[in-house]
PDB file of C-alpha atoms in Angstrom:
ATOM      1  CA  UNK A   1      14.553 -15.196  -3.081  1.00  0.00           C
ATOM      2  CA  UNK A   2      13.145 -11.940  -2.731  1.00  0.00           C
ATOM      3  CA  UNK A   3      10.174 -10.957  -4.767  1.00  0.00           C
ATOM      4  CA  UNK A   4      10.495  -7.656  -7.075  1.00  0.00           C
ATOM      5  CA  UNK A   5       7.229  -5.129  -6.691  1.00  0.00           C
ATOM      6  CA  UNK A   6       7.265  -2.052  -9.022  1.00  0.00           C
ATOM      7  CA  UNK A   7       5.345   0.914  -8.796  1.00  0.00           C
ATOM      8  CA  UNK A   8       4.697   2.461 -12.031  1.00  0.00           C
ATOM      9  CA  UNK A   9       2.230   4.883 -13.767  1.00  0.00           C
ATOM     10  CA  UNK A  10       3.297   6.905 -17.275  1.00  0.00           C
ATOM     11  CA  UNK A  11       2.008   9.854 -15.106  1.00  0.00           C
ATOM     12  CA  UNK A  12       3.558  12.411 -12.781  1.00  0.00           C
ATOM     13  CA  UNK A  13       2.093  13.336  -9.253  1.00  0.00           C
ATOM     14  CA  UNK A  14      -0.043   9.954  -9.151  1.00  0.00           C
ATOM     15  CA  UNK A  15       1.787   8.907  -5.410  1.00  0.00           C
ATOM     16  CA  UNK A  16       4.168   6.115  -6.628  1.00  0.00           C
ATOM     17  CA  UNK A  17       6.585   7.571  -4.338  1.00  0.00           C
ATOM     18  CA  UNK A  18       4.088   7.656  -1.271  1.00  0.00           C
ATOM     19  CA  UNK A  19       3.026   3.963  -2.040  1.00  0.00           C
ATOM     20  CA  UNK A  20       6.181   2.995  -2.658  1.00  0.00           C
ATOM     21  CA  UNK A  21       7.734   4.097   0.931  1.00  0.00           C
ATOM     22  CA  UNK A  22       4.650   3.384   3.125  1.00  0.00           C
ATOM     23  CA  UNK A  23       4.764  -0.074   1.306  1.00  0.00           C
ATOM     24  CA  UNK A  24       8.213  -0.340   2.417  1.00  0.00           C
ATOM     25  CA  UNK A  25       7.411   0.888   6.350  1.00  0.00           C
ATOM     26  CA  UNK A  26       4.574  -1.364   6.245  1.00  0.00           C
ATOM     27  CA  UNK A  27       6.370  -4.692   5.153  1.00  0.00           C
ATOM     28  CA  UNK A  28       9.542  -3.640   7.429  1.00  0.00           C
ATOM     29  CA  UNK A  29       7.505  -3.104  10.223  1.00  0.00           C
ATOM     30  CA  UNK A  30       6.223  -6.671   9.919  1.00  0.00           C
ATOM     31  CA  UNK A  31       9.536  -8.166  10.450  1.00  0.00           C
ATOM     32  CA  UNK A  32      10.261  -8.401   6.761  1.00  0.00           C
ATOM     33  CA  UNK A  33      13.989  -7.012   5.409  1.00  0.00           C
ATOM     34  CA  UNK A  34      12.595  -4.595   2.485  1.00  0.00           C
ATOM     35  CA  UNK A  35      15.664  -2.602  -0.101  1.00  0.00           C
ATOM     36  CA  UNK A  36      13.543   0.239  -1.730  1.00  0.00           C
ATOM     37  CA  UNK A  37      15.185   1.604  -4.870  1.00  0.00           C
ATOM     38  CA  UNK A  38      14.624   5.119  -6.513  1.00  0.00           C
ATOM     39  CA  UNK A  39      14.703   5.276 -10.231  1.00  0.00           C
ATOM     40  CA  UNK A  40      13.567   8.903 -10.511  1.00  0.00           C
ATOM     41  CA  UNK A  41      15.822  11.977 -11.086  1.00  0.00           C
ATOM     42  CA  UNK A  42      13.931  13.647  -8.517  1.00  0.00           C
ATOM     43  CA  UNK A  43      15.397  11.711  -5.598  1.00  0.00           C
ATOM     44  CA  UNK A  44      11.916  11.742  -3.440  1.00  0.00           C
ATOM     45  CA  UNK A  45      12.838   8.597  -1.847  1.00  0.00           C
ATOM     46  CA  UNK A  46      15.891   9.727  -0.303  1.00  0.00           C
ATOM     47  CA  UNK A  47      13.970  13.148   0.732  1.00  0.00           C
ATOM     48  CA  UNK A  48      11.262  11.265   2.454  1.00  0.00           C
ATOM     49  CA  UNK A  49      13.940   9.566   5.013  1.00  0.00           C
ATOM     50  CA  UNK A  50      16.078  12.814   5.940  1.00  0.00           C
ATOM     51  CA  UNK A  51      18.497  12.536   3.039  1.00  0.00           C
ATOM     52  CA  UNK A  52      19.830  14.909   0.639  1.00  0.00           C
ATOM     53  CA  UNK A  53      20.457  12.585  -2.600  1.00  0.00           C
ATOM     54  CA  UNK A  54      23.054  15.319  -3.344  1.00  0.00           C
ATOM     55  CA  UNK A  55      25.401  14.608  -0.647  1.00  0.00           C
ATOM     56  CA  UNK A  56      25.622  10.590  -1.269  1.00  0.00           C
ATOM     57  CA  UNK A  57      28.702   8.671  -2.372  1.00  0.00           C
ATOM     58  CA  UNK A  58      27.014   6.060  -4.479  1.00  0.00           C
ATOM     59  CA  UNK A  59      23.301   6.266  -5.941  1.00  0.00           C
ATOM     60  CA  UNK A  60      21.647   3.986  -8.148  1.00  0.00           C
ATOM     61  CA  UNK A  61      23.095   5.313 -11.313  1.00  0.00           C
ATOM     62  CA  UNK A  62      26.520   4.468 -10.471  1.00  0.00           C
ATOM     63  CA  UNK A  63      25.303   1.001  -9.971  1.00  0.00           C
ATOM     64  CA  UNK A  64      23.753   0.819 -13.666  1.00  0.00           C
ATOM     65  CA  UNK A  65      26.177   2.841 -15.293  1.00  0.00           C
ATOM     66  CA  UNK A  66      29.953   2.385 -12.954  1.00  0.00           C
ATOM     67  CA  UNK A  67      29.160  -1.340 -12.367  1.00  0.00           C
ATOM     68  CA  UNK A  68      29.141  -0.135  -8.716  1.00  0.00           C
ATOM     69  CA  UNK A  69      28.510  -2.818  -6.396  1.00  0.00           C
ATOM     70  CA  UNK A  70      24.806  -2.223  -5.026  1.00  0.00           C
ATOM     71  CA  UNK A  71      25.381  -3.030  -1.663  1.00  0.00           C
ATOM     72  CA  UNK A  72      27.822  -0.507  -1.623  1.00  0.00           C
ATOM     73  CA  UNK A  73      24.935   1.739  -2.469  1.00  0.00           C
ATOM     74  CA  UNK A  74      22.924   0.973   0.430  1.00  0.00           C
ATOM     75  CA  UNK A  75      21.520   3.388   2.891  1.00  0.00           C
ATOM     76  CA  UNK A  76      19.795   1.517   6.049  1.00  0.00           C
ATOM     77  CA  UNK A  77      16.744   4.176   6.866  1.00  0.00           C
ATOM     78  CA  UNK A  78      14.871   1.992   9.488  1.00  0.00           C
ATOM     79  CA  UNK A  79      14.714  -1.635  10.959  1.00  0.00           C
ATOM     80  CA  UNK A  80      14.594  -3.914   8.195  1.00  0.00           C
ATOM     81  CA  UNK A  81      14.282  -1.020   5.665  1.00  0.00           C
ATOM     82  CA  UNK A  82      17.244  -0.161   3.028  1.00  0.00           C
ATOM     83  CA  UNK A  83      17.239   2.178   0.507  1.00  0.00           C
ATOM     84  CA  UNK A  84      19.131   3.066  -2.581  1.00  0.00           C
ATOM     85  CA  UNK A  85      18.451   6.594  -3.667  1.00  0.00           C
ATOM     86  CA  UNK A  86      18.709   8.225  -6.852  1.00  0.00           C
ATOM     87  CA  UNK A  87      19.195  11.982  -8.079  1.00  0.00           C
ATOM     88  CA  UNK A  88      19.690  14.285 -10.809  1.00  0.00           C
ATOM     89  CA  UNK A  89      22.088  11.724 -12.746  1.00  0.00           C
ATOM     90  CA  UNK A  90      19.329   9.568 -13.446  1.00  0.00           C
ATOM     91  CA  UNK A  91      17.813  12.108 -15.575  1.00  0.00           C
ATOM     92  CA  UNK A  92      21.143  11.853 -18.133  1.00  0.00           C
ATOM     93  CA  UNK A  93      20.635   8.037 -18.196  1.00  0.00           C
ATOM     94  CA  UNK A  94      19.588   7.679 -21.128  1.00  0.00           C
ATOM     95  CA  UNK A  95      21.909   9.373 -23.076  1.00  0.00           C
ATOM     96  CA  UNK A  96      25.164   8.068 -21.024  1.00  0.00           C
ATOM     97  CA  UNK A  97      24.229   4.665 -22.116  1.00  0.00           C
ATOM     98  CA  UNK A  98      22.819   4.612 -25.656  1.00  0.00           C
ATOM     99  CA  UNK A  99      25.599   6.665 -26.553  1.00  0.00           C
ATOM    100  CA  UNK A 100      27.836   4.094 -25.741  1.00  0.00           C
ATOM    101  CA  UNK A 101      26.769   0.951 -27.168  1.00  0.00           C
ATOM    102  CA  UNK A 102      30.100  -0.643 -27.351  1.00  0.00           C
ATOM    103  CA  UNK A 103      29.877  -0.239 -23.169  1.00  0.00           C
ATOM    104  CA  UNK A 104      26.420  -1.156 -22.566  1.00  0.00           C
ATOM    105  CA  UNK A 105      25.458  -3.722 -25.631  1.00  0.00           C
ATOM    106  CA  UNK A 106      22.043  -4.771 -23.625  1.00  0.00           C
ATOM    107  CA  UNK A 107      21.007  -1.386 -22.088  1.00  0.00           C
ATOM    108  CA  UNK A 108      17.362  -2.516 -21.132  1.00  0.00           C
ATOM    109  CA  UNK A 109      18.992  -5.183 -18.528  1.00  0.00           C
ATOM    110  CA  UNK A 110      21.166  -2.916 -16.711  1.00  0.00           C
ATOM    111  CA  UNK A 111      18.936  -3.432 -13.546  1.00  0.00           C
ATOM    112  CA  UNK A 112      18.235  -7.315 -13.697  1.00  0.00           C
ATOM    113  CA  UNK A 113      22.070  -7.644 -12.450  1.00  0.00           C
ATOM    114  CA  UNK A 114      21.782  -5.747  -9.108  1.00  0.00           C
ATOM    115  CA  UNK A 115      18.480  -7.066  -8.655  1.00  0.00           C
ATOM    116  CA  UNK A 116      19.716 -10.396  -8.593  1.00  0.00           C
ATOM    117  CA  UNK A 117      21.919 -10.096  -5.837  1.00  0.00           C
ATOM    118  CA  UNK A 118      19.686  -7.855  -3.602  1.00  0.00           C
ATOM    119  CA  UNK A 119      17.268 -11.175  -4.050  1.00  0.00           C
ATOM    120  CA  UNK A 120      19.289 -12.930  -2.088  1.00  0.00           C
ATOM    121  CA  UNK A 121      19.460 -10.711   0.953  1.00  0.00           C
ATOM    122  CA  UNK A 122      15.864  -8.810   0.859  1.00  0.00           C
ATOM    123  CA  UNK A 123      12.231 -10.316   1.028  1.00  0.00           C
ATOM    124  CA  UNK A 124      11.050  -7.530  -0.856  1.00  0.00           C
ATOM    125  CA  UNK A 125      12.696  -5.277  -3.353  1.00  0.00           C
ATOM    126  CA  UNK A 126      10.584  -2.544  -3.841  1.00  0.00           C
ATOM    127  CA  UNK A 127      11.126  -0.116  -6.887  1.00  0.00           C
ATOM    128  CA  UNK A 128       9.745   3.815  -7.135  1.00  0.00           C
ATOM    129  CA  UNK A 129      10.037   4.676 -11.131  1.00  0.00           C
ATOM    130  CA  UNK A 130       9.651   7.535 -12.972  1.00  0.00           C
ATOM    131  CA  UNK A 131       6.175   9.072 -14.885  1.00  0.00           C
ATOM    132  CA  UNK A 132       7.427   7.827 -18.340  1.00  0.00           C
ATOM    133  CA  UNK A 133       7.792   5.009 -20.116  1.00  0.00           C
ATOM    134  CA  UNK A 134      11.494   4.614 -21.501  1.00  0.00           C
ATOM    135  CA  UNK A 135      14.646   2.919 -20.753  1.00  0.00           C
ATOM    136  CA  UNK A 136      14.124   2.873 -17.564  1.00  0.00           C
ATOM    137  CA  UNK A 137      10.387   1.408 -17.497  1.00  0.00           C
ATOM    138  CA  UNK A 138      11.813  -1.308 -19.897  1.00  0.00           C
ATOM    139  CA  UNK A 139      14.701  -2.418 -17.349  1.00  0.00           C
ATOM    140  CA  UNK A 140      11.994  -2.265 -14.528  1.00  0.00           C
ATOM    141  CA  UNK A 141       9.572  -4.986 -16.857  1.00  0.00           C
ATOM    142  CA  UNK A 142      12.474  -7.069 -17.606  1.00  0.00           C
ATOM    143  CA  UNK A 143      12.989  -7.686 -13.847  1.00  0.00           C
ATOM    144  CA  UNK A 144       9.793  -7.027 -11.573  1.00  0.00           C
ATOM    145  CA  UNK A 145       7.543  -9.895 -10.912  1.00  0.00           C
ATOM    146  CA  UNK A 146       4.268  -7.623  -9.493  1.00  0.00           C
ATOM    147  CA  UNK A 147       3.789  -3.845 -11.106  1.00  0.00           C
ATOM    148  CA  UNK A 148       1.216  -2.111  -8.738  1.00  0.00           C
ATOM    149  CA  UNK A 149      -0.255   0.901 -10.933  1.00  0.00           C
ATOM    150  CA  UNK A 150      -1.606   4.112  -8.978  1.00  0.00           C
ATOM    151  CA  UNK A 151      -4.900   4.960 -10.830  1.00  0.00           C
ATOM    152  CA  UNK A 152      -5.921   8.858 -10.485  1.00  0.00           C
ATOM    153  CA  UNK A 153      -9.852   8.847 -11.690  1.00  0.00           C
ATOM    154  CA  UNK A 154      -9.486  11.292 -14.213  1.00  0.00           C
ATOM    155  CA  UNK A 155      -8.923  11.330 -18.150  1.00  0.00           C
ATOM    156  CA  UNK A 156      -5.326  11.405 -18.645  1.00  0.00           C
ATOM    157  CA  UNK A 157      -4.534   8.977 -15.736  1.00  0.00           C
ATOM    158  CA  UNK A 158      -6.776   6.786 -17.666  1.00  0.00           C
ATOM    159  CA  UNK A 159      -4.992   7.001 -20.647  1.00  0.00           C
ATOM    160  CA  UNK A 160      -1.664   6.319 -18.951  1.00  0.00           C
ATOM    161  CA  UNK A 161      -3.395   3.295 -17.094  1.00  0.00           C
ATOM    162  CA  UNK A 162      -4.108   2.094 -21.004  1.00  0.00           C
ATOM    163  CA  UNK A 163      -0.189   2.712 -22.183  1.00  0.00           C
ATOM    164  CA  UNK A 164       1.300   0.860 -18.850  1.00  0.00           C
ATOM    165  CA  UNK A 165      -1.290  -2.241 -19.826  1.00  0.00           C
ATOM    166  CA  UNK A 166       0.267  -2.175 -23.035  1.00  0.00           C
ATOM    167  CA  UNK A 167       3.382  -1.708 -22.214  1.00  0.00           C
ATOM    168  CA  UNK A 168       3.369  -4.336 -19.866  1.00  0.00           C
ATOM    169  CA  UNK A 169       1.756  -7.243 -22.117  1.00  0.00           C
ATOM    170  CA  UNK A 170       4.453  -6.768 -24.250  1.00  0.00           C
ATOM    171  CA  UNK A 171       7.184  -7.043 -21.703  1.00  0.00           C
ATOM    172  CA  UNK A 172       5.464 -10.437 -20.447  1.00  0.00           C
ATOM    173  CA  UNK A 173       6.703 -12.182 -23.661  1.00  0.00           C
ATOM    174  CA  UNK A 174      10.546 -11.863 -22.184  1.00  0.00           C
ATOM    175  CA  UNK A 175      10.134 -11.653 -18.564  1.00  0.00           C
ATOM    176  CA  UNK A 176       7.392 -14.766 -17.447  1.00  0.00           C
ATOM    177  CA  UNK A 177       6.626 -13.710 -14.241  1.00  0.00           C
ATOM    178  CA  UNK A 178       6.031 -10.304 -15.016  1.00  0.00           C
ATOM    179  CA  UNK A 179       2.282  -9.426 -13.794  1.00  0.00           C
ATOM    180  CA  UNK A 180       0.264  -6.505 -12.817  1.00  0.00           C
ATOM    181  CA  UNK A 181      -0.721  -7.380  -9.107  1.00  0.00           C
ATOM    182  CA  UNK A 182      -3.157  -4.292  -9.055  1.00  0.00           C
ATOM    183  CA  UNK A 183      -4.321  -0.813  -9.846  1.00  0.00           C
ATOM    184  CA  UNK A 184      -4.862   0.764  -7.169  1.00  0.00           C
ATOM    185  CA  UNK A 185      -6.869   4.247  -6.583  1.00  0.00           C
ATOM    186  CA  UNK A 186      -5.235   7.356  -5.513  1.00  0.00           C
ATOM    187  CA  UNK A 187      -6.506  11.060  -5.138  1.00  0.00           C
ATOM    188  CA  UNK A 188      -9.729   9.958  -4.687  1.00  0.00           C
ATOM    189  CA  UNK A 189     -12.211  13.053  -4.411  1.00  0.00           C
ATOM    190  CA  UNK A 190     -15.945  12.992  -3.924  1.00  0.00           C
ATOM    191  CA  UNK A 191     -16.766  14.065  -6.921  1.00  0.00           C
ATOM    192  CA  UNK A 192     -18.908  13.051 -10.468  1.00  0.00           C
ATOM    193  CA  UNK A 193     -15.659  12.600 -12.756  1.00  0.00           C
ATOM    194  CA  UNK A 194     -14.401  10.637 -10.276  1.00  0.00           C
ATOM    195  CA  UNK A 195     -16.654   8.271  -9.663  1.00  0.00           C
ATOM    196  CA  UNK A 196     -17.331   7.730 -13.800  1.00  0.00           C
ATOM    197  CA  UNK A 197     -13.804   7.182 -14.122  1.00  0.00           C
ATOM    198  CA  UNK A 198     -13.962   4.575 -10.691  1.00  0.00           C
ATOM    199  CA  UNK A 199     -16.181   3.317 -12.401  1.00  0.00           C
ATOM    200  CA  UNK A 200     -13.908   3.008 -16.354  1.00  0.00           C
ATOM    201  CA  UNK A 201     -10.968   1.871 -14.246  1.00  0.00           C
ATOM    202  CA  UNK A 202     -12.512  -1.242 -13.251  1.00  0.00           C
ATOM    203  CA  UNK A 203     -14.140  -1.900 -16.188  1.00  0.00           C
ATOM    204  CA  UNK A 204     -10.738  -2.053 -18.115  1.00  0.00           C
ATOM    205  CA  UNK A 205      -9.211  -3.802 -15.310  1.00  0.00           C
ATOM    206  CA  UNK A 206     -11.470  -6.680 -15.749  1.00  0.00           C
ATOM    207  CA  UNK A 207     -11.497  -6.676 -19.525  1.00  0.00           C
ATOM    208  CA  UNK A 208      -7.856  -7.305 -18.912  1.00  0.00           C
ATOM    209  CA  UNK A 209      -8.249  -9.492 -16.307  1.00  0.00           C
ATOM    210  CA  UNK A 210      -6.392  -7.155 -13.411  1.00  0.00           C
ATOM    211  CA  UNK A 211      -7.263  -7.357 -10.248  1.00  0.00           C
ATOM    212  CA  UNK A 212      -8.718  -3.399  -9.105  1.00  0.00           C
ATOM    213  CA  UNK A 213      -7.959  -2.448  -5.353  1.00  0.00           C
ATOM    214  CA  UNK A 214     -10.601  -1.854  -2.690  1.00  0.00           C
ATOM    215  CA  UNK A 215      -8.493   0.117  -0.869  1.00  0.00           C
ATOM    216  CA  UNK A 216      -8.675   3.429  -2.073  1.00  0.00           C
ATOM    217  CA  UNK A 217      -6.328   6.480  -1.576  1.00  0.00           C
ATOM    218  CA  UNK A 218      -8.005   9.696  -1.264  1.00  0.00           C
ATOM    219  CA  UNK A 219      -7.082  13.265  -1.663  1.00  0.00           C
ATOM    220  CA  UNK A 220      -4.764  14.327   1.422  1.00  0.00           C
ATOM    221  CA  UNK A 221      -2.352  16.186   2.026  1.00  0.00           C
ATOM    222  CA  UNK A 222      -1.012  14.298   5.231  1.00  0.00           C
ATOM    223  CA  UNK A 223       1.492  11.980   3.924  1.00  0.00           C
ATOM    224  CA  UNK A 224       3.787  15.086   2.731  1.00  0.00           C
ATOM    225  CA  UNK A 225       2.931  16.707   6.412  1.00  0.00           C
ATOM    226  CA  UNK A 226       4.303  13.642   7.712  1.00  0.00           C
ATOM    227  CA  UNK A 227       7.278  13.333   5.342  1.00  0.00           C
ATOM    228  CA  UNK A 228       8.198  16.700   6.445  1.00  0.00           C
ATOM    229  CA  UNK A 229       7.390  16.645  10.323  1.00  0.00           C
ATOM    230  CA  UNK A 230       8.742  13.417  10.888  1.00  0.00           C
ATOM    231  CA  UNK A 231      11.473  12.683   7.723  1.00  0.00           C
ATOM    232  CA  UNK A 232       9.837   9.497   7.586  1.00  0.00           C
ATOM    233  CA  UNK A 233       6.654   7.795   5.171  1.00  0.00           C
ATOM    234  CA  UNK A 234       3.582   8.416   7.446  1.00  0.00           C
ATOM    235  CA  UNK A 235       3.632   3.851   8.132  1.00  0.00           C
ATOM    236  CA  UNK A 236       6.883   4.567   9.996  1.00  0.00           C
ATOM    237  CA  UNK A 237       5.552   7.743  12.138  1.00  0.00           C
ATOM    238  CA  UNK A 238       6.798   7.417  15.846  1.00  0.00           C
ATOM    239  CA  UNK A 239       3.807   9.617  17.054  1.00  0.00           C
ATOM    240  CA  UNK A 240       0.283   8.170  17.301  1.00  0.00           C
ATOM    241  CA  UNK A 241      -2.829  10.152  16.323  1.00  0.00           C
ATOM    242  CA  UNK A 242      -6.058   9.910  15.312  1.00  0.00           C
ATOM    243  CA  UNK A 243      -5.112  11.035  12.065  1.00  0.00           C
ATOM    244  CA  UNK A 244      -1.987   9.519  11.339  1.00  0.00           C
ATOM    245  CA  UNK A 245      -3.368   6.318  13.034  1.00  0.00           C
ATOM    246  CA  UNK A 246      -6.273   6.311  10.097  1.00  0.00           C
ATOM    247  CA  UNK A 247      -3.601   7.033   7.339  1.00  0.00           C
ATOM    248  CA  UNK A 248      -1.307   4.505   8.819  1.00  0.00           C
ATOM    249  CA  UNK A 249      -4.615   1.659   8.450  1.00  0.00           C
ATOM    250  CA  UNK A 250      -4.777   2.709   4.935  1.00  0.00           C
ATOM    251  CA  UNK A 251      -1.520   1.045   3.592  1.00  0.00           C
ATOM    252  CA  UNK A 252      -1.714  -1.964   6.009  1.00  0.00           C
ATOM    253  CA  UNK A 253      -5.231  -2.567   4.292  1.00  0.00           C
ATOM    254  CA  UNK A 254      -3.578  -2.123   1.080  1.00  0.00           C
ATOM    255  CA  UNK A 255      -0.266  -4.359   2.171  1.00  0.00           C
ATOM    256  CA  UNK A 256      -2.692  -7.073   3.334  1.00  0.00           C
ATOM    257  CA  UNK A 257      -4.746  -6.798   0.647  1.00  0.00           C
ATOM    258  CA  UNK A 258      -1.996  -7.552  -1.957  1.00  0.00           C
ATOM    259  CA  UNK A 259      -0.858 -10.143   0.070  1.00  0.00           C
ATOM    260  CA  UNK A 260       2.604  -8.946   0.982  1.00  0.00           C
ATOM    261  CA  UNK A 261       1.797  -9.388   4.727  1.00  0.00           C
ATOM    262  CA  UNK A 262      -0.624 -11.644   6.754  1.00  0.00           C
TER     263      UNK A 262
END
């Protein structure tokens, strides 16, 4: 059975989309079968590989909300790497279901069906959510086994780093194997604040007993140049460089480092 990775943050612009996806070409790439699925309105995922979530017959909110088959929602994007985007509809969610409680009597397990059956066919389902902590956030707890949290090292990205701890304690009382498997630094600049906050980040992680990432993300803007040159996460670039070599090392540092690949 596959195992269910989240990445979440109650922040925008904190890379959950860019971890999530070079996760994904990382783990493929290592002979793994990976489905990545988009829970954000935005539809990044689906932008990142070519696609225009627009134009698709079946997204991810048709699965929750049409009982639409998930496979039938698949997209393959590369060897061993399937997606299942999402767009605008997502953002109406919310409102299409708790306004129809007759239809949907358990709306925070709308997603533990579909991730059921992709269990059976993927080593890794990997899930890209969006910067809040709603409906959606509660039907990612009630099914993910490891949440990886993107830590920016600045105030309000440690506040949201506090909420998702929170959040996800609670959720653990339900959902057993439900575990943060790390925070892990993004953004990171040179800088005073962001070192103090390095520095407040893993202090909280191990008064909670979370494990803090060595790897560390740092300010660039070269996985969106890749996402644009090559329609791809920068892990699944078919050009070698020096510089997309040295981004490329970052995530399989961070993929090894959690474990998810030898």
């Amino acid at each position: 059975m596959g195992t269910v990775i989240a990445v979440s943050a109650n922040k925008g612009g904190s890379l959950k989309t860019s971890i999530s996806t070079n996760l994904a070409g990382v783990i493929s790439k290592n002979g793994k079968k990976v489905c990545l699925i988009d829970l954000d309105n935005q539809g990044n995922v689906a932008i990142t590989f070519g696609k225009n979530p627009d134009d698709l017959e079946y997204t991810i909110y048709d699965v929750l909300v049409s009982d639409v088959d998930p496979f039938a929602a698949i997209i393959n994007v590369s060897d061993n790497l399937d997606i299942i985007a999402a767009n605008d509809d997502m953002a109406y969610l919310e409102i299409d279901v708790l306004t129809k409680v007759k239809k949907y009597p358990k709306p925070l397990n709308l997603l533990s069906k579909s991730i059921e059956q992709l269990k059976e066919k993927y080593d890794y389902i990997i899930i890209d959510t969006p910067p809040q902590m709603g409906m959606i956030a509660a039907n990612v707890f009630n099914c993910a086994e490891d949440i990886i949290i993107p830590y920016h090292p600045e105030v309000y990205s440690f506040r949201s780093m506090v909420k998702s701890m929170k959040a996800i304690k609670q959720f653990q009382k339900d959902n057993n194997k439900l575990k943060i498997k790390a925070v892990v630094p993004v953004k990171v600049k040179k800088t005073l604040t962001h070192e103090a906050f390095l520095d407040s980040g893993k202090a909280l992680c191990e008064q909670n007993d979370v494990y803090f990432s060595n790897t560390i993300i740092s300010e660039s803007i070269k996985y969106t140049e890749a996402v644009g040159r090559y329609r791809k996460p920068i892990t699944l670039a078919t050009e070698s460089s020096k510089v997309i070599d040295q981004y490329s090392e970052i995530y399989n540092t961070l993929t090894k480092e959690l474990n998810y690949i030898g």
